[in-house]
Amino acid sequence: MEGRRAVRKLLLCKVLALGLGGSVLAVGPAGCSNDPYPPAEGKKVLYAALGEDPHGLDPVQAGDTLSGGIVAQIYDSLYEYHYLKRPYELKPCLAASMPQVSDDGLTYTIPVKQGVRFQDDPCFAGGTGREVTAEDFVYSIKRLMDMGNEPRGSWLLKGKVVGLDAWYDESVERAAAGRKMDYGRPIEGLNALDRYTLQFKLTEPFQQLKYALEMSYTAAVPREAVEYYGEDFVNHPVGTGPFRLKEWRKRWKLILERNPTYRDDRYPSEGEPGDAEAGLFEAAGMRLPIVDEVHNTIIGEAQPAWILFKQGYLEGSGISKDHFEEAITPEKELTQEFMRKGVSLTKFPEMVVYYVAFNMEDPVVGANKALRQAMSLAYDTEWRIEHFANGRAISAQGPIPPGMFGYAPDLRNPYKQYDVERARQRLAEAGYPGGVGPDGKRLEITYDIGSAEPAARQSALAFARDMGEIGIQVKVVTNTWAEFLKKTIDRRLQVFSVGWILDYPDPENFLQLLYGPNKAPGPNRSNYDNPEFNRLFEQMKAMEDGPERLAIIKRMVDIVVEDAPWIPSIHTVSYILRHRWVGNAKAHAMTGGYLKYRDVDVELRQRLRREWNRPNYWSLTAILGVLLAMAMILAVFRRAAPTGGP
Amino acid sequence: MLAYVIRRTLYTVPLVLGVCLFTFLLFNAVFSPRALAIQELGQHAEDEAIRDLIHKRGWDKGVVFNKQAEGLRKLTDTRFVDHMQKLLLFRFGRTQKTHEDINRKILLGMVPSLTLTVPIFIMGLLLGISLSLFVAYFRATYLDLGAVAVCVGFMSISILVYIIVGQLLLAQHMRLFPVYGYAGGIHAGRFLLLPVLIALLKGLGGDVRFYRTILLEQIGQDYVRTARAKGLGERVILFKHVLKNAMIPVLTRTVLAIPFLFLGSLLLENFFGIPGLGNMTVEAAANGDTQVMAAMVYLGALLFALGNLLTDISYTLADPRIRLR
């Protein structure tokens, strides 16, 4: 008995020692630092996170914000947005000046900057990047309109440039047959007049062309790179931008480094009021880009990204629903913890509109204006903002989001003020007192959603509840996104909820959603068709921003408000957190190459990171202690082991 | 034995064909090509672009009969034949968006996956067996009871909870490990510690309980009583006799797991940023990359068959009474 006890004790000690030793071994080397990055070696590095890998880095395919956001750092277009000025304003990027437009608005002549070179790359003879010429833009725009390249932005120029549609149609045929386009073929309305002059001939006045020439879709792409890399071009971007791709390991990291042959580009010295106070002019006149590298980690989950941000290993962060209360107080300010860290909070209205659309061709809701107005009155926006967006949204009154030319902050849509009593009255006027129609039956509305996710479902149930308040019964139909789109295209929906994210900062981009000729399959999903609105739209579309245009937009919005083809729901507001060592950061609604302006105070970051990340050995010791104590207690109070079987 | 191995390998042929067929049905019935195309094209999805994309991916070809093709190609130039050919010849093709060679991607992704799963496997095995021996030694004591209770507790908690709590406690609160990231070569160790630790904890509960049951079953056998009667010490009995005889069920459990080490871990890789095959599979599922998904499902099935074969062979090594014919 004695001997066995001794053996037992020995065994117990051995296991405990092993466990302890193992933990120390495991923690020892890790304890040095929880820094997830390789050493910066004296370089100024910006650390960011991407939610997923970009879907390739070919400019003509950069349709989503994430891919576009990386492409815009590597490729330049003819124009770019001014970084600081608001409302958004274009300035020349690879163009030497703003376009010269002929009096009829049909001919655009654009001088191209001289001496700009593509980044050095093996695709060029001798490996040295050659100069960008007007011919490169002709090539790049032909590429955009060639279906063989799977472009995402051909809608931008369709029907606008003389001869380009024929090129596009041919490319659709050729792509189906697996044949390539002949890029030597001239296009009537798209010409390089000389080495540095580009000219567009348009089929109709298209005031928005300048915005199209800002987007990455029309960025300068060297033909050499496309031909050299072929199918692999999506992984080998070759541009003229401030950064070039250093390393891209899928699902791991994407690193951009300073393009050493980047043109002389300077930090702006003009902006809007408040920029000086925000310290945004300290870098005025500085050569861009300011940082040497941008280290993007691909992080698919919210929690690790959030912890990395709190530890100082990411410069900025959004706030997911799960972490909202940790960072933001009910008064919508930063919590103490984040204040102490010196984190800044930017509330930034996004240029987005979410709306409930009525199919205007539907015999019930389409034909009955008072019914639509009644439903709009019964729609509880504030409740939604609080419960679905954590308060991060503003109630939409019309189709145009804040920050956009034509947005009227004082607009009060009379049918968008939540008022159940008035809604009931209006419903009675519509012929459905208490929700019961002339045939004595309760009114039933079909509401389609394009996703089976809980958020979409909850929102639909909220809609059903709101309408139930005034006696309308709602049948919710859940579709996949594709089915949903197909139904909108076939005009088979009755009431449904959709959103629109802007493409360029011109109200035309939002008002076109209500323009009659754009009916489904076009983007006018509610099939609204009002001759007066259409006439005003055509007039407004070709105008420059000014009081006259503003007056027309106001009339258009008033018409839409009264006709109520939509219940405008919300414009979302994004909350952005940033550490205090990040400099020159200003939120921008448009995707673009803004990382070149960003700065980092490396010393401050280093100091704070160290301060925030001292390993907490005490709690480790405490946990090990508790485990040890538990084992001891068990060992001491154990019953004598039986000698036989169990 | 060779005959047995050959026969078993032949048995896998219908299995493999079945899996090919199943993945084909899965990816052609569950995902409609039009849905995938519209999803990929987004806000400005236009009819021409949708049609073009469907064509490029070969989704518009006949499923088993291609009306447009000539002669015999009516039967061979179809989606079904394409699919079977790719899988059976291990030519998985290219990823949809970035046109990467899937075979190469799989080989590259195996390295980080193995650096994660192999330590988990080996340490889990050693720790599981030694702890269960320990618990079995103290059988029918409060220690045993407590250990079983703890094990059941560990088993009942979802791995997501381990990951989330592990990251919050060890990475955020104690700041002992990097919470996310990866580095090649020797530096990988730093990033692997926390996921390995979490996976060990998660696996331990089930392992210890399982091995303990097996050990106790052996301890009740006559040969143990005989050994005890001969005057052998409890330690010798446990290590020399019981452990050896308990090897068959242990092998069933472990050898079957070996091939799957190559596929990595979906959740751990995704939460800790390890660029392995698990991570790749999650991405493919999110992006609707059916090529990658079909390849991974197929590989998984093959590895499962391989695992079964290995298990059978390992029995002969552990138990001389078993002969494979």
GROMACS .gro file of C-alpha atoms in nm, chain A residues 128-368:
model
  241
  128THR     CA    1   1.166   5.021  -6.711
  129GLY     CA    2   0.816   5.165  -6.716
  130ARG     CA    3   0.739   5.367  -7.027
  131GLU     CA    4   0.561   5.700  -7.053
  132VAL     CA    5   0.182   5.718  -7.044
  133THR     CA    6   0.023   5.858  -7.359
  134ALA     CA    7  -0.328   5.936  -7.481
  135GLU     CA    8  -0.319   5.606  -7.671
  136ASP     CA    9  -0.313   5.420  -7.336
  137PHE     CA   10  -0.653   5.564  -7.247
  138VAL     CA   11  -0.796   5.468  -7.585
  139TYR     CA   12  -0.672   5.116  -7.519
  140SER     CA   13  -0.797   5.107  -7.160
  141ILE     CA   14  -1.146   5.227  -7.252
  142LYS     CA   15  -1.166   4.975  -7.534
  143ARG     CA   16  -1.071   4.711  -7.277
  144LEU     CA   17  -1.352   4.831  -7.050
  145MET     CA   18  -1.601   4.786  -7.333
  146ASP     CA   19  -1.471   4.442  -7.433
  147MET     CA   20  -1.683   4.161  -7.288
  148GLY     CA   21  -1.384   3.930  -7.326
  149ASN     CA   22  -1.231   4.098  -7.019
  150GLU     CA   23  -1.539   4.039  -6.801
  151PRO     CA   24  -1.568   4.412  -6.731
  152ARG     CA   25  -1.789   4.532  -6.447
  153GLY     CA   26  -1.816   4.892  -6.559
  154SER     CA   27  -1.928   4.889  -6.921
  155TRP     CA   28  -2.268   5.029  -6.817
  156LEU     CA   29  -2.080   5.352  -6.753
  157LEU     CA   30  -2.017   5.440  -7.117
  158LYS     CA   31  -2.284   5.236  -7.292
  159GLY     CA   32  -2.476   5.445  -7.542
  160LYS     CA   33  -2.259   5.750  -7.477
  161VAL     CA   34  -1.958   5.744  -7.713
  162VAL     CA   35  -1.989   5.735  -8.092
  163GLY     CA   36  -1.894   5.393  -8.225
  164LEU     CA   37  -1.822   5.239  -7.888
  165ASP     CA   38  -2.150   5.047  -7.867
  166ALA     CA   39  -2.074   4.868  -8.195
  167TRP     CA   40  -1.737   4.768  -8.048
  168TYR     CA   41  -1.911   4.646  -7.735
  169ASP     CA   42  -2.176   4.447  -7.923
  170GLU     CA   43  -1.910   4.283  -8.132
  171SER     CA   44  -1.714   4.193  -7.821
  172VAL     CA   45  -2.024   4.024  -7.675
  173GLU     CA   46  -2.047   3.808  -7.987
  174ARG     CA   47  -1.676   3.738  -7.997
  175ALA     CA   48  -1.663   3.651  -7.629
  176ALA     CA   49  -1.940   3.397  -7.684
  177ALA     CA   50  -1.737   3.241  -7.965
  178GLY     CA   51  -1.412   3.262  -7.767
  179ARG     CA   52  -1.246   3.505  -8.009
  180LYS     CA   53  -1.046   3.813  -7.918
  181MET     CA   54  -1.109   4.173  -8.028
  182ASP     CA   55  -0.876   4.356  -8.264
  183TYR     CA   56  -0.748   4.647  -8.060
  184GLY     CA   57  -0.599   4.812  -8.369
  185ARG     CA   58  -0.947   4.890  -8.496
  186PRO     CA   59  -1.027   5.262  -8.461
  187ILE     CA   60  -1.342   5.386  -8.289
  188GLU     CA   61  -1.499   5.699  -8.428
  189GLY     CA   62  -1.568   5.875  -8.103
  190LEU     CA   63  -1.254   5.774  -7.912
  191ASN     CA   64  -0.927   5.910  -8.045
  192ALA     CA   65  -0.574   6.007  -7.951
  193LEU     CA   66  -0.532   6.326  -8.155
  194ASP     CA   67  -0.162   6.329  -8.077
  195ARG     CA   68   0.068   6.173  -7.818
  196TYR     CA   69  -0.083   6.379  -7.536
  197THR     CA   70  -0.437   6.464  -7.646
  198LEU     CA   71  -0.742   6.245  -7.599
  199GLN     CA   72  -1.077   6.318  -7.759
  200PHE     CA   73  -1.425   6.183  -7.702
  201LYS     CA   74  -1.717   6.234  -7.939
  202LEU     CA   75  -2.045   6.170  -7.762
  203THR     CA   76  -2.381   6.056  -7.891
  204GLU     CA   77  -2.565   6.287  -7.648
  205PRO     CA   78  -2.455   6.546  -7.393
  206PHE     CA   79  -2.316   6.344  -7.101
  207GLN     CA   80  -2.222   6.575  -6.823
  208GLN     CA   81  -2.120   6.279  -6.605
  209LEU     CA   82  -1.835   6.174  -6.837
  210LYS     CA   83  -1.584   6.345  -6.610
  211TYR     CA   84  -1.696   6.125  -6.320
  212ALA     CA   85  -1.662   5.819  -6.540
  213LEU     CA   86  -1.305   5.924  -6.612
  214GLU     CA   87  -1.230   5.936  -6.241
  215MET     CA   88  -1.335   5.577  -6.176
  216SER     CA   89  -1.077   5.300  -6.177
  217TYR     CA   90  -1.267   5.137  -6.463
  218THR     CA   91  -1.110   5.392  -6.698
  219ALA     CA   92  -0.762   5.394  -6.539
  220ALA     CA   93  -0.453   5.381  -6.759
  221VAL     CA   94  -0.356   5.018  -6.818
  222PRO     CA   95  -0.043   4.936  -7.019
  223ARG     CA   96  -0.109   4.698  -7.307
  224GLU     CA   97   0.231   4.536  -7.248
  225ALA     CA   98   0.126   4.413  -6.903
  226VAL     CA   99  -0.208   4.275  -7.023
  227GLU     CA  100  -0.035   4.080  -7.299
  228TYR     CA  101   0.263   3.973  -7.088
  229TYR     CA  102   0.063   3.839  -6.794
  230GLY     CA  103  -0.246   3.723  -6.982
  231GLU     CA  104  -0.488   3.547  -6.753
  232ASP     CA  105  -0.264   3.624  -6.457
  233PHE     CA  106  -0.294   4.002  -6.510
  234VAL     CA  107  -0.550   4.014  -6.226
  235ASN     CA  108  -0.266   3.922  -5.988
  236HIS     CA  109   0.001   4.148  -6.143
  237PRO     CA  110  -0.119   4.508  -6.151
  238VAL     CA  111   0.103   4.754  -6.339
  239GLY     CA  112  -0.006   5.114  -6.299
  240THR     CA  113   0.111   5.468  -6.248
  241GLY     CA  114  -0.025   5.511  -5.896
  242PRO     CA  115   0.144   5.606  -5.569
  243PHE     CA  116   0.183   5.243  -5.463
  244ARG     CA  117   0.270   4.917  -5.631
  245LEU     CA  118   0.191   4.564  -5.526
  246LYS     CA  119   0.479   4.419  -5.325
  247GLU     CA  120   0.328   4.091  -5.210
  248TRP     CA  121  -0.013   3.930  -5.219
  249ARG     CA  122  -0.060   3.601  -5.039
  250LYS     CA  123  -0.422   3.497  -5.063
  251ARG     CA  124  -0.615   3.482  -4.734
  252TRP     CA  125  -0.308   3.614  -4.557
  253LYS     CA  126  -0.177   3.955  -4.654
  254LEU     CA  127  -0.158   4.210  -4.931
  255ILE     CA  128   0.129   4.454  -4.909
  256LEU     CA  129   0.157   4.775  -5.110
  257GLU     CA  130   0.484   4.965  -5.128
  258ARG     CA  131   0.575   5.312  -5.248
  259ASN     CA  132   0.610   5.330  -5.625
  260PRO     CA  133   0.965   5.468  -5.658
  261THR     CA  134   0.895   5.625  -5.997
  262TYR     CA  135   0.570   5.795  -5.889
  263ARG     CA  136   0.520   6.139  -6.043
  264ASP     CA  137   0.560   6.459  -5.841
  265ASP     CA  138   0.229   6.472  -5.656
  266ARG     CA  139   0.180   6.702  -5.354
  267TYR     CA  140  -0.046   6.714  -5.051
  268PRO     CA  141  -0.323   6.974  -5.103
  269SER     CA  142  -0.327   7.309  -4.924
  270GLU     CA  143  -0.698   7.381  -4.974
  271GLY     CA  144  -0.997   7.223  -4.814
  272GLU     CA  145  -1.314   7.311  -4.628
  273PRO     CA  146  -1.365   7.499  -4.301
  274GLY     CA  147  -1.256   7.291  -4.004
  275ASP     CA  148  -0.976   7.113  -4.185
  276ALA     CA  149  -0.711   7.340  -4.038
  277GLU     CA  150  -0.840   7.272  -3.683
  278ALA     CA  151  -0.834   6.901  -3.758
  279GLY     CA  152  -0.465   6.931  -3.848
  280LEU     CA  153  -0.528   6.832  -4.204
  281PHE     CA  154  -0.299   7.097  -4.351
  282GLU     CA  155   0.015   7.007  -4.162
  283ALA     CA  156   0.137   6.801  -4.454
  284ALA     CA  157   0.047   7.065  -4.716
  285GLY     CA  158   0.295   7.060  -5.004
  286MET     CA  159   0.452   6.733  -4.894
  287ARG     CA  160   0.552   6.484  -5.162
  288LEU     CA  161   0.312   6.190  -5.185
  289PRO     CA  162   0.279   5.911  -5.084
  290ILE     CA  163   0.376   5.979  -4.724
  291VAL     CA  164   0.399   5.623  -4.595
  292ASP     CA  165   0.639   5.366  -4.741
  293GLU     CA  166   0.418   5.063  -4.712
  294VAL     CA  167   0.059   4.961  -4.652
  295HIS     CA  168   0.035   4.624  -4.482
  296ASN     CA  169  -0.314   4.476  -4.526
  297THR     CA  170  -0.401   4.165  -4.329
  298ILE     CA  171  -0.694   3.962  -4.461
  299ILE     CA  172  -0.927   3.916  -4.162
  300GLY     CA  173  -1.258   3.747  -4.225
  301GLU     CA  174  -1.390   3.749  -3.868
  302ALA     CA  175  -1.495   4.053  -3.667
  303GLN     CA  176  -1.347   3.955  -3.330
  304PRO     CA  177  -0.975   3.920  -3.419
  305ALA     CA  178  -0.985   4.247  -3.614
  306TRP     CA  179  -1.148   4.422  -3.321
  307ILE     CA  180  -0.889   4.292  -3.072
  308LEU     CA  181  -0.603   4.387  -3.304
  309PHE     CA  182  -0.744   4.738  -3.327
  310LYS     CA  183  -0.773   4.770  -2.951
  311GLN     CA  184  -0.416   4.650  -2.912
  312GLY     CA  185  -0.300   4.915  -3.158
  313TYR     CA  186  -0.207   4.674  -3.434
  314LEU     CA  187  -0.461   4.819  -3.676
  315GLU     CA  188  -0.483   5.194  -3.737
  316GLY     CA  189  -0.858   5.211  -3.779
  317SER     CA  190  -1.176   5.008  -3.745
  318GLY     CA  191  -1.545   5.007  -3.806
  319ILE     CA  192  -1.774   4.888  -3.527
  320SER     CA  193  -1.962   4.564  -3.567
  321LYS     CA  194  -2.298   4.518  -3.396
  322ASP     CA  195  -2.143   4.283  -3.137
  323HIS     CA  196  -1.886   4.538  -3.025
  324PHE     CA  197  -2.102   4.846  -3.049
  325GLU     CA  198  -2.177   4.885  -2.680
  326GLU     CA  199  -1.814   4.837  -2.589
  327ALA     CA  200  -1.713   5.143  -2.791
  328ILE     CA  201  -2.019   5.369  -2.804
  329THR     CA  202  -2.233   5.501  -2.518
  330PRO     CA  203  -2.613   5.530  -2.548
  331GLU     CA  204  -2.552   5.901  -2.614
  332LYS     CA  205  -2.363   5.792  -2.927
  333GLU     CA  206  -2.028   5.907  -2.793
  334LEU     CA  207  -1.708   5.714  -2.729
  335THR     CA  208  -1.688   5.515  -2.408
  336GLN     CA  209  -1.435   5.602  -2.135
  337GLU     CA  210  -1.205   5.317  -2.233
  338PHE     CA  211  -1.169   5.441  -2.588
  339MET     CA  212  -1.145   5.806  -2.485
  340ARG     CA  213  -0.853   5.720  -2.259
  341LYS     CA  214  -0.675   5.551  -2.546
  342GLY     CA  215  -0.713   5.869  -2.751
  343VAL     CA  216  -0.923   5.698  -3.017
  344SER     CA  217  -1.117   5.933  -3.242
  345LEU     CA  218  -1.470   5.871  -3.366
  346THR     CA  219  -1.588   5.995  -3.705
  347LYS     CA  220  -1.956   5.975  -3.791
  348PHE     CA  221  -1.983   5.975  -4.162
  349PRO     CA  222  -2.307   5.972  -4.362
  350GLU     CA  223  -2.275   5.725  -4.647
  351MET     CA  224  -2.410   5.813  -4.988
  352VAL     CA  225  -2.663   5.537  -4.989
  353VAL     CA  226  -3.040   5.522  -4.991
  354TYR     CA  227  -3.245   5.227  -4.874
  355TYR     CA  228  -3.607   5.234  -4.972
  356VAL     CA  229  -3.927   5.035  -4.990
  357ALA     CA  230  -4.038   5.033  -5.350
  358PHE     CA  231  -4.391   4.997  -5.480
  359ASN     CA  232  -4.427   4.838  -5.819
  360MET     CA  233  -4.615   5.116  -6.001
  361GLU     CA  234  -4.748   4.864  -6.253
  362ASP     CA  235  -4.918   4.665  -5.978
  363PRO     CA  236  -5.299   4.700  -6.001
  364VAL     CA  237  -5.339   4.752  -5.623
  365VAL     CA  238  -5.052   4.966  -5.494
  366GLY     CA  239  -4.949   5.116  -5.830
  367ALA     CA  240  -5.287   5.267  -5.905
  368ASN     CA  241  -5.362   5.404  -5.559
   0.00000   0.00000   0.00000
